[in-house]
PDB file of C-alpha atoms and ligand atoms in Angstrom:
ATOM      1  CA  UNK A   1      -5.975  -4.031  16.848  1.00 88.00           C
ATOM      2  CA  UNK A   2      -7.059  -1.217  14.563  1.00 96.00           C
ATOM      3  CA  UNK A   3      -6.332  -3.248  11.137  1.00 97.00           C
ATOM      4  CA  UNK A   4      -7.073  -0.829   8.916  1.00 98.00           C
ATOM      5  CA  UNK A   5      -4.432   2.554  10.196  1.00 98.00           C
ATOM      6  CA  UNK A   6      -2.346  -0.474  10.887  1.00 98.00           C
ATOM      7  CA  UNK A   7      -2.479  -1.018   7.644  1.00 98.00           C
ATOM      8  CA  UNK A   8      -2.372   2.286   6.175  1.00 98.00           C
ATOM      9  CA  UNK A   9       0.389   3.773   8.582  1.00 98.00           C
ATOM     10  CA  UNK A  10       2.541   0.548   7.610  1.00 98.00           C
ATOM     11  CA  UNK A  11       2.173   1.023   4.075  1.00 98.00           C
ATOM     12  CA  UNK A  12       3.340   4.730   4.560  1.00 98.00           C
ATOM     13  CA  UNK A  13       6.549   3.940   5.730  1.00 98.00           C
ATOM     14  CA  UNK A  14       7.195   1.349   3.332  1.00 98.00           C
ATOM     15  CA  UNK A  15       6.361   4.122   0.869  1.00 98.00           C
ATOM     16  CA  UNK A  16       9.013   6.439   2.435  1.00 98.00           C
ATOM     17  CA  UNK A  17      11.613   3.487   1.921  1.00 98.00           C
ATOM     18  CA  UNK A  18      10.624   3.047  -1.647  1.00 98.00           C
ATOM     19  CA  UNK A  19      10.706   6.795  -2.482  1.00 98.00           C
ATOM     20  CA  UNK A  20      13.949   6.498  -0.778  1.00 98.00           C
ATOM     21  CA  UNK A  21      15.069   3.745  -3.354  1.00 98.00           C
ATOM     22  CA  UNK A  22      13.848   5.690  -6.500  1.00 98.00           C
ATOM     23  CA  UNK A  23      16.035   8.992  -5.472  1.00 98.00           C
ATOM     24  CA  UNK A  24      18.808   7.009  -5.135  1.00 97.00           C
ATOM     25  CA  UNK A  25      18.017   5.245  -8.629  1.00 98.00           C
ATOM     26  CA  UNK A  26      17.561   8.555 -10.263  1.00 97.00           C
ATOM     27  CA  UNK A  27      20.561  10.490  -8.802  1.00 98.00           C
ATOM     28  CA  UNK A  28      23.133   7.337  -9.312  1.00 97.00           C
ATOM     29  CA  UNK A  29      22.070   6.448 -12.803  1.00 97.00           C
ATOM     30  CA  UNK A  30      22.005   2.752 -11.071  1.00 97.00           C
ATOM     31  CA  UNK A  31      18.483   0.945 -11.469  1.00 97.00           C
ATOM     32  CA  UNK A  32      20.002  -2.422 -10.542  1.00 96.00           C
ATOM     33  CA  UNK A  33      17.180  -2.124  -7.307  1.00 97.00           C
ATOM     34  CA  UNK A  34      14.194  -1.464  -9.325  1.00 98.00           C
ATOM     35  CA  UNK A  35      12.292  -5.032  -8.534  1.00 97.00           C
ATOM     36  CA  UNK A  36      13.113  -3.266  -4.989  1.00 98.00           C
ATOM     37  CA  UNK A  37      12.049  -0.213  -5.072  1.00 98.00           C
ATOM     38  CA  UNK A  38       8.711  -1.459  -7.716  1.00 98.00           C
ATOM     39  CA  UNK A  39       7.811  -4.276  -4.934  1.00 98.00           C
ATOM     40  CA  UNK A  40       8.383  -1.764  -1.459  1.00 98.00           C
ATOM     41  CA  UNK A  41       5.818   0.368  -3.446  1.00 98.00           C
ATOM     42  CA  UNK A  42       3.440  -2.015  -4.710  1.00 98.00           C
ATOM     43  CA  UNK A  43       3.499  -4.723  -2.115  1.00 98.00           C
ATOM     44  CA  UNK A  44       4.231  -2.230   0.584  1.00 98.00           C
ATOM     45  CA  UNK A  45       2.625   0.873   0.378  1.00 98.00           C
ATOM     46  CA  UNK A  46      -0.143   0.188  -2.597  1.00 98.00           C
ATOM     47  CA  UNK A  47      -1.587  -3.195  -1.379  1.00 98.00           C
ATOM     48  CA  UNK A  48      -1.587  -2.122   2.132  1.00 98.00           C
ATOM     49  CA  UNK A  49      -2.900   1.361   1.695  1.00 98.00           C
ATOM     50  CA  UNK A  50      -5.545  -0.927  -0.471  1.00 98.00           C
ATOM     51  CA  UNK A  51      -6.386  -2.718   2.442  1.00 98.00           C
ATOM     52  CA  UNK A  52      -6.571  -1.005   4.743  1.00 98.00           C
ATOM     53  CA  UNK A  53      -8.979   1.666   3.133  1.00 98.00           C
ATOM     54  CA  UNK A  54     -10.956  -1.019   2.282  1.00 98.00           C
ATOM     55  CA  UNK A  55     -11.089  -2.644   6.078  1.00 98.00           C
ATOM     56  CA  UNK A  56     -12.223   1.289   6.682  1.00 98.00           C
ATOM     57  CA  UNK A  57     -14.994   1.023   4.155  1.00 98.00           C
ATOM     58  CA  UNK A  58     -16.115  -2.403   4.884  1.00 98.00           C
ATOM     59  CA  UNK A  59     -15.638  -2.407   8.444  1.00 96.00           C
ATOM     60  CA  UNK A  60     -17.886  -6.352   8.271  1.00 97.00           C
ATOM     61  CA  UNK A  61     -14.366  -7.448   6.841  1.00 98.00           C
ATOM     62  CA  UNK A  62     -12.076  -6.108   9.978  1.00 96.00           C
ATOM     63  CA  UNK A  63     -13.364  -8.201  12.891  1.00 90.00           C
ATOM     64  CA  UNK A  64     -12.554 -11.738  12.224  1.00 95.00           C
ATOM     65  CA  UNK A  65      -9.954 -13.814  12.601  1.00 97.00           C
ATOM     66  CA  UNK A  66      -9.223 -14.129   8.841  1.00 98.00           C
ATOM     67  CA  UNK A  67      -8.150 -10.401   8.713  1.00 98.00           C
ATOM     68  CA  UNK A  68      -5.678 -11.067  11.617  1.00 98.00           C
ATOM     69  CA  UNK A  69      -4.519 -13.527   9.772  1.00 98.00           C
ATOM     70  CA  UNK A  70      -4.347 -11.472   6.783  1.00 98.00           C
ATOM     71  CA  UNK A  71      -2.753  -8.908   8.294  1.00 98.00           C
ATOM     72  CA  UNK A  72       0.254 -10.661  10.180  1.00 98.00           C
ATOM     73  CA  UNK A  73       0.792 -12.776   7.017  1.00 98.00           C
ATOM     74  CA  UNK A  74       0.935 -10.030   4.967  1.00 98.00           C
ATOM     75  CA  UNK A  75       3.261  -8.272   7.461  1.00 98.00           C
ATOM     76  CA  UNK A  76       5.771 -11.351   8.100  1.00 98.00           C
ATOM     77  CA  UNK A  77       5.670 -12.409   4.115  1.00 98.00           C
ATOM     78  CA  UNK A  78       6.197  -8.805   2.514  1.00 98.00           C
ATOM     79  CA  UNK A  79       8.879  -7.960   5.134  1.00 98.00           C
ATOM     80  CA  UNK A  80      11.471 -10.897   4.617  1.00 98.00           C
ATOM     81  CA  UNK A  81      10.658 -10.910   1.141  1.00 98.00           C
ATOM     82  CA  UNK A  82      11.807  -7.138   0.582  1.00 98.00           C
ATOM     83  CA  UNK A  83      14.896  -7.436   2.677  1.00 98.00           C
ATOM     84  CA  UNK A  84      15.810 -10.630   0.911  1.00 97.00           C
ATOM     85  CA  UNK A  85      15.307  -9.321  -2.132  1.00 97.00           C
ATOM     86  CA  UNK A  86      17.309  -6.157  -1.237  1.00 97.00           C
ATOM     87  CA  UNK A  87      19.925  -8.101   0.385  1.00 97.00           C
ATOM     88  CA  UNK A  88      20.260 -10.764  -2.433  1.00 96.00           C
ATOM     89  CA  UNK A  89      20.199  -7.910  -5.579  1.00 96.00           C
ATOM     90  CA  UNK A  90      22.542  -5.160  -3.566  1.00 95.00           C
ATOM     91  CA  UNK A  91      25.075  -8.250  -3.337  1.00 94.00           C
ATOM     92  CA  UNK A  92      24.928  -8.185   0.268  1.00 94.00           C
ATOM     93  CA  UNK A  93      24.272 -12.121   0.494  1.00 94.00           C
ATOM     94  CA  UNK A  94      24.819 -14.848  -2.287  1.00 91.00           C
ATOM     95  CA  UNK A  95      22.462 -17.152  -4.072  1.00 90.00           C
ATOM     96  CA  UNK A  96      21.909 -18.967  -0.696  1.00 91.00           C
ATOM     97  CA  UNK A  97      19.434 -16.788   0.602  1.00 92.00           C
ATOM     98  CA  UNK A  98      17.087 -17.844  -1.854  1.00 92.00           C
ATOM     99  CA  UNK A  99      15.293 -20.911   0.503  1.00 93.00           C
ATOM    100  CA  UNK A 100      13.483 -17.965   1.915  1.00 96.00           C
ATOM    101  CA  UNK A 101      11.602 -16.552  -0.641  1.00 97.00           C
ATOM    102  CA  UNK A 102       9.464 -19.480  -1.515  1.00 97.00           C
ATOM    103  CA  UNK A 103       8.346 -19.169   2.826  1.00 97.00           C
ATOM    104  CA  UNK A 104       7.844 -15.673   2.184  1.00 98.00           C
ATOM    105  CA  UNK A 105       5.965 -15.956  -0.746  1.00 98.00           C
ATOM    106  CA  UNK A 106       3.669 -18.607   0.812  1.00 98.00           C
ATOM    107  CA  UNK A 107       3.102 -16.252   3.581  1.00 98.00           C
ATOM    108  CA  UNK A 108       2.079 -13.410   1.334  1.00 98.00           C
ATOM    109  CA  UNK A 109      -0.165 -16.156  -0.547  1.00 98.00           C
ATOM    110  CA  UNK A 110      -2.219 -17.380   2.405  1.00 98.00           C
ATOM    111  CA  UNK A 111      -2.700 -14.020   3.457  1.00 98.00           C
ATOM    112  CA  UNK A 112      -4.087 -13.168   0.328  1.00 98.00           C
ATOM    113  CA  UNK A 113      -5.794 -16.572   0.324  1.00 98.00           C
ATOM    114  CA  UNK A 114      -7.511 -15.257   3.800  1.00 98.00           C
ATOM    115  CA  UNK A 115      -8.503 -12.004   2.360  1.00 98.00           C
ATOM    116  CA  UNK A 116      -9.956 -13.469  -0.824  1.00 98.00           C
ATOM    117  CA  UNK A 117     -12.751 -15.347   1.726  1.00 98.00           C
ATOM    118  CA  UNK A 118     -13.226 -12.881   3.853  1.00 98.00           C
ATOM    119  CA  UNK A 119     -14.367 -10.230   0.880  1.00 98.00           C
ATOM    120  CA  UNK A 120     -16.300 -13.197  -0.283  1.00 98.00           C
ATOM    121  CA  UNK A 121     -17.850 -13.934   2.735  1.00 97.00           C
ATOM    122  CA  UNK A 122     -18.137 -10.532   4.308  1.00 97.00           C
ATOM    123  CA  UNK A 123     -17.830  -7.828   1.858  1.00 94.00           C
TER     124      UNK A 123
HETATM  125  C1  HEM B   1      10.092  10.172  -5.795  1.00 71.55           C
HETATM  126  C2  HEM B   1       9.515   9.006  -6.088  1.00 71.55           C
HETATM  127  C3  HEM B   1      10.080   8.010  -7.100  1.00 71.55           C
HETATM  128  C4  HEM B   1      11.242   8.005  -7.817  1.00 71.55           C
HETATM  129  C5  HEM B   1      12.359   9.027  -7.821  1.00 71.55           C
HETATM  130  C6  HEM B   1      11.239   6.779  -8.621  1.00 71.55           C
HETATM  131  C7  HEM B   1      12.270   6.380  -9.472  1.00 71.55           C
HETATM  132  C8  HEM B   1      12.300   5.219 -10.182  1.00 71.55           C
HETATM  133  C9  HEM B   1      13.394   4.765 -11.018  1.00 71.55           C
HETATM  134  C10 HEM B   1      14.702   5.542 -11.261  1.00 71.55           C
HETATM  135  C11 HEM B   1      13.050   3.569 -11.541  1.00 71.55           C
HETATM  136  C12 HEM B   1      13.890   2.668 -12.471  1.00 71.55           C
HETATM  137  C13 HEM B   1      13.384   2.795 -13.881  1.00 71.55           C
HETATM  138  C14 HEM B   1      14.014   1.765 -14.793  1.00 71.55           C
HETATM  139  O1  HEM B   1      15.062   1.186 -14.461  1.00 71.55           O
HETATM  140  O2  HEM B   1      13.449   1.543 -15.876  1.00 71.55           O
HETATM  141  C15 HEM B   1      11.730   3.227 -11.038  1.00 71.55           C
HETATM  142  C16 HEM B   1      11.027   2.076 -11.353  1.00 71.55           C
HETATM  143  C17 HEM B   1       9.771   1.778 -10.871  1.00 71.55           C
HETATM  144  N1  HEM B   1       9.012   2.537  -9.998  1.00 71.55           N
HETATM  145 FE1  HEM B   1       9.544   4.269  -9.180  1.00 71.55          FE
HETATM  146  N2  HEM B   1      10.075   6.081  -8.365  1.00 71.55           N
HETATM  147  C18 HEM B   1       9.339   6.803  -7.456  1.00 71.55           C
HETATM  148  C19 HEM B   1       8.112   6.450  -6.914  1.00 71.55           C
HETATM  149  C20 HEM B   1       7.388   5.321  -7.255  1.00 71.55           C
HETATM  150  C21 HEM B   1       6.086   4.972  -6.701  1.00 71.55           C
HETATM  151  C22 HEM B   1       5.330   5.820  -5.672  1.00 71.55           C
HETATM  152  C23 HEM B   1       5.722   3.781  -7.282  1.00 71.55           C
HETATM  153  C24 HEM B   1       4.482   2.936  -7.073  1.00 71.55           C
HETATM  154  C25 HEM B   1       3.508   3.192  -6.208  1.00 71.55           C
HETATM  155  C26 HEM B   1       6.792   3.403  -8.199  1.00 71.55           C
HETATM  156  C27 HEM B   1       6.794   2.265  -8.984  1.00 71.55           C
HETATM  157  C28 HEM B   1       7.822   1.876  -9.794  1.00 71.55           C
HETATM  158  C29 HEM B   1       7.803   0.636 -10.559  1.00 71.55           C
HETATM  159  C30 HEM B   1       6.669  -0.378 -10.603  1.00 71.55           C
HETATM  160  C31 HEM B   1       9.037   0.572 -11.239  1.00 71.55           C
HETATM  161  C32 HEM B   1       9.528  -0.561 -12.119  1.00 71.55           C
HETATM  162  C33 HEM B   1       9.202  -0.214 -13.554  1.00 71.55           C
HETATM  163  C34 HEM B   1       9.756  -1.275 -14.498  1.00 71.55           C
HETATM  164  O3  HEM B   1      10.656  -2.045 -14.111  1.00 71.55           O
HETATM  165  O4  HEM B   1       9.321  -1.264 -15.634  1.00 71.55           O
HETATM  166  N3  HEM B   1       7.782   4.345  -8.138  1.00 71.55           N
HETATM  167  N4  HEM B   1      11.294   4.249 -10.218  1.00 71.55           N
HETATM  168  C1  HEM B   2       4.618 -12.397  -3.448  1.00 71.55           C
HETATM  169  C2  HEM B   2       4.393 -11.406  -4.270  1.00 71.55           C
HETATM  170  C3  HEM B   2       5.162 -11.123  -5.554  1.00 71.55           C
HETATM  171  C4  HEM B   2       6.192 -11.779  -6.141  1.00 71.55           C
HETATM  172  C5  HEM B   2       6.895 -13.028  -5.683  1.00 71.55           C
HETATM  173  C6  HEM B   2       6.546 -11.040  -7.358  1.00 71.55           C
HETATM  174  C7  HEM B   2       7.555 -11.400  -8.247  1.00 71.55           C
HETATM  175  C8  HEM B   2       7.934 -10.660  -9.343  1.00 71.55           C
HETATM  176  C9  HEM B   2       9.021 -11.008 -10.240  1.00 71.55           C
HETATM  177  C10 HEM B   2       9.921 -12.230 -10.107  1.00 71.55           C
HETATM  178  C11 HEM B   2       9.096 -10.019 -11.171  1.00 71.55           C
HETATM  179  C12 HEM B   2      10.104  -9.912 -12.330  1.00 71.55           C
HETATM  180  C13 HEM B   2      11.231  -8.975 -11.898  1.00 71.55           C
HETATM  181  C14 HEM B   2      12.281  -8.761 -12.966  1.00 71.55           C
HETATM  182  O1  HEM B   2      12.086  -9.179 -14.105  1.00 71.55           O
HETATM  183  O2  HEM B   2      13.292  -8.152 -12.632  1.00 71.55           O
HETATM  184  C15 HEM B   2       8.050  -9.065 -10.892  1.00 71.55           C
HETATM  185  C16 HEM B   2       7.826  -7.903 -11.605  1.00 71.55           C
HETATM  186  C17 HEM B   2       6.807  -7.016 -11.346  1.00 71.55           C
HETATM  187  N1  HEM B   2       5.838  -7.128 -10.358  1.00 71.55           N
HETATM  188 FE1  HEM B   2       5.813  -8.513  -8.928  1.00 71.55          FE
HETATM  189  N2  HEM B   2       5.705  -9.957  -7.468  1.00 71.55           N
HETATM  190  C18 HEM B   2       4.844  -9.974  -6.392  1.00 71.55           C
HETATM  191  C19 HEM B   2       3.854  -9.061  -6.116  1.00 71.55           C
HETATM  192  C20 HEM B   2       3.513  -7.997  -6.913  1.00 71.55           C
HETATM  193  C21 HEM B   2       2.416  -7.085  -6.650  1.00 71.55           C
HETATM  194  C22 HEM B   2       1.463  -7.220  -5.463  1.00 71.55           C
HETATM  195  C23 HEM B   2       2.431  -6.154  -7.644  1.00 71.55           C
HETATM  196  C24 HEM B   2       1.512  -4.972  -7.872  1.00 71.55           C
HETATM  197  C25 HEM B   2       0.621  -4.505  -7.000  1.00 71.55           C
HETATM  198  C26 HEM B   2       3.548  -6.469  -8.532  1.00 71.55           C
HETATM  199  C27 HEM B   2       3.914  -5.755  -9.643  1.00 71.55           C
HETATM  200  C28 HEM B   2       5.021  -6.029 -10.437  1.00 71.55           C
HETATM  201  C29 HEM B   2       5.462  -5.160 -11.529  1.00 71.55           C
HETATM  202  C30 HEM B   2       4.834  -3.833 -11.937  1.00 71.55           C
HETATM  203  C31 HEM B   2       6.586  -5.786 -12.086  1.00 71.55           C
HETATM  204  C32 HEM B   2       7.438  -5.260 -13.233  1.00 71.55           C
HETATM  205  C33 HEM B   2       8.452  -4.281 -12.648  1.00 71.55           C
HETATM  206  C34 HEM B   2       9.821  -4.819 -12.516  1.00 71.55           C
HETATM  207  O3  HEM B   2      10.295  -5.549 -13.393  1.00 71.55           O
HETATM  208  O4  HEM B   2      10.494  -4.492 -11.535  1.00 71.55           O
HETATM  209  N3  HEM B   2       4.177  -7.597  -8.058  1.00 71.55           N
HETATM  210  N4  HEM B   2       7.349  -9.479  -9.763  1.00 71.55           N
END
């Protein structure tokens, strides 16, 4: 797996959505979705166009296992925690929803966790 365009080509169309979001925000007058559109483009396209220039840079950190890890975390985490969080603020599901954010959150945390030691050990 090439980690690092997987990476940046990810966080791409995550920015697309998230431009997406903001047009529709500016044209309606209704910012209700900001956390959504602020998290598609910060957890979507900024950290993972951060990562995965930095996999590029450092190519020590892309190998292991812990940047697999990193990267699937990431991946799994971000993605059910931006649809929840669209699905829960557009009103498409109720309160109910919320056991999965605390998963998806965790998920996003270990990944983090694993990229934290690999930069230690390998950057
Ligand atoms: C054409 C592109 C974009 C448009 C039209 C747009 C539009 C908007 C709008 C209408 C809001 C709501 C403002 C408010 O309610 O106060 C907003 C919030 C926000 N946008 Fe964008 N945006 C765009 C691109 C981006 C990008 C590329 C990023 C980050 C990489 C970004 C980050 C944010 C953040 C963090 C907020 C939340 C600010 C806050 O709550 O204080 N936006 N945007
Ligand atoms: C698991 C990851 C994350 C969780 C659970 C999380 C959670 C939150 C929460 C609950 C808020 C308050 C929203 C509100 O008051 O409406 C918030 C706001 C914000 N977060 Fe995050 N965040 C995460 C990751 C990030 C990352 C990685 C960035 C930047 C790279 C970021 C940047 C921001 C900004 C700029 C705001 C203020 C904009 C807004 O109110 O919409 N967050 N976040």
């Amino acid at each position: 797996m090439n980690i690092s365009r997987n990476f940046i080509v990810i966080g791409g169309l995550y920015l697309l959505v998230g431009i997406f979001f903001g047009m529709y925000m500016g044209g309606s007058g209704d910012h209700t979705l900001a956390p959504v559109h602020a998290h598609i483009n910060l957890l979507g396209f900024t950290l993972m166009t951060v990562f995965g220039l930095a996999y590029r840079l450092i190519p020590a950190l892309a190998g292991g296992v812990l940047a697999t890890a990193h990267f699937w975390l990431h991946q799994i985490g971000a993605f059910i925690l931006l649809v929840g969080l669209f699905l829960l603020m557009s009103g498409t599901v109720g309160e109910g929803i919320g056991i999965i954010f605390p998963v998806a959150e965790l998920a996003v945390l270990a990944g983090i966790l694993c990229w934290v030691l690999n930069v230690y050990k390998n950057a």
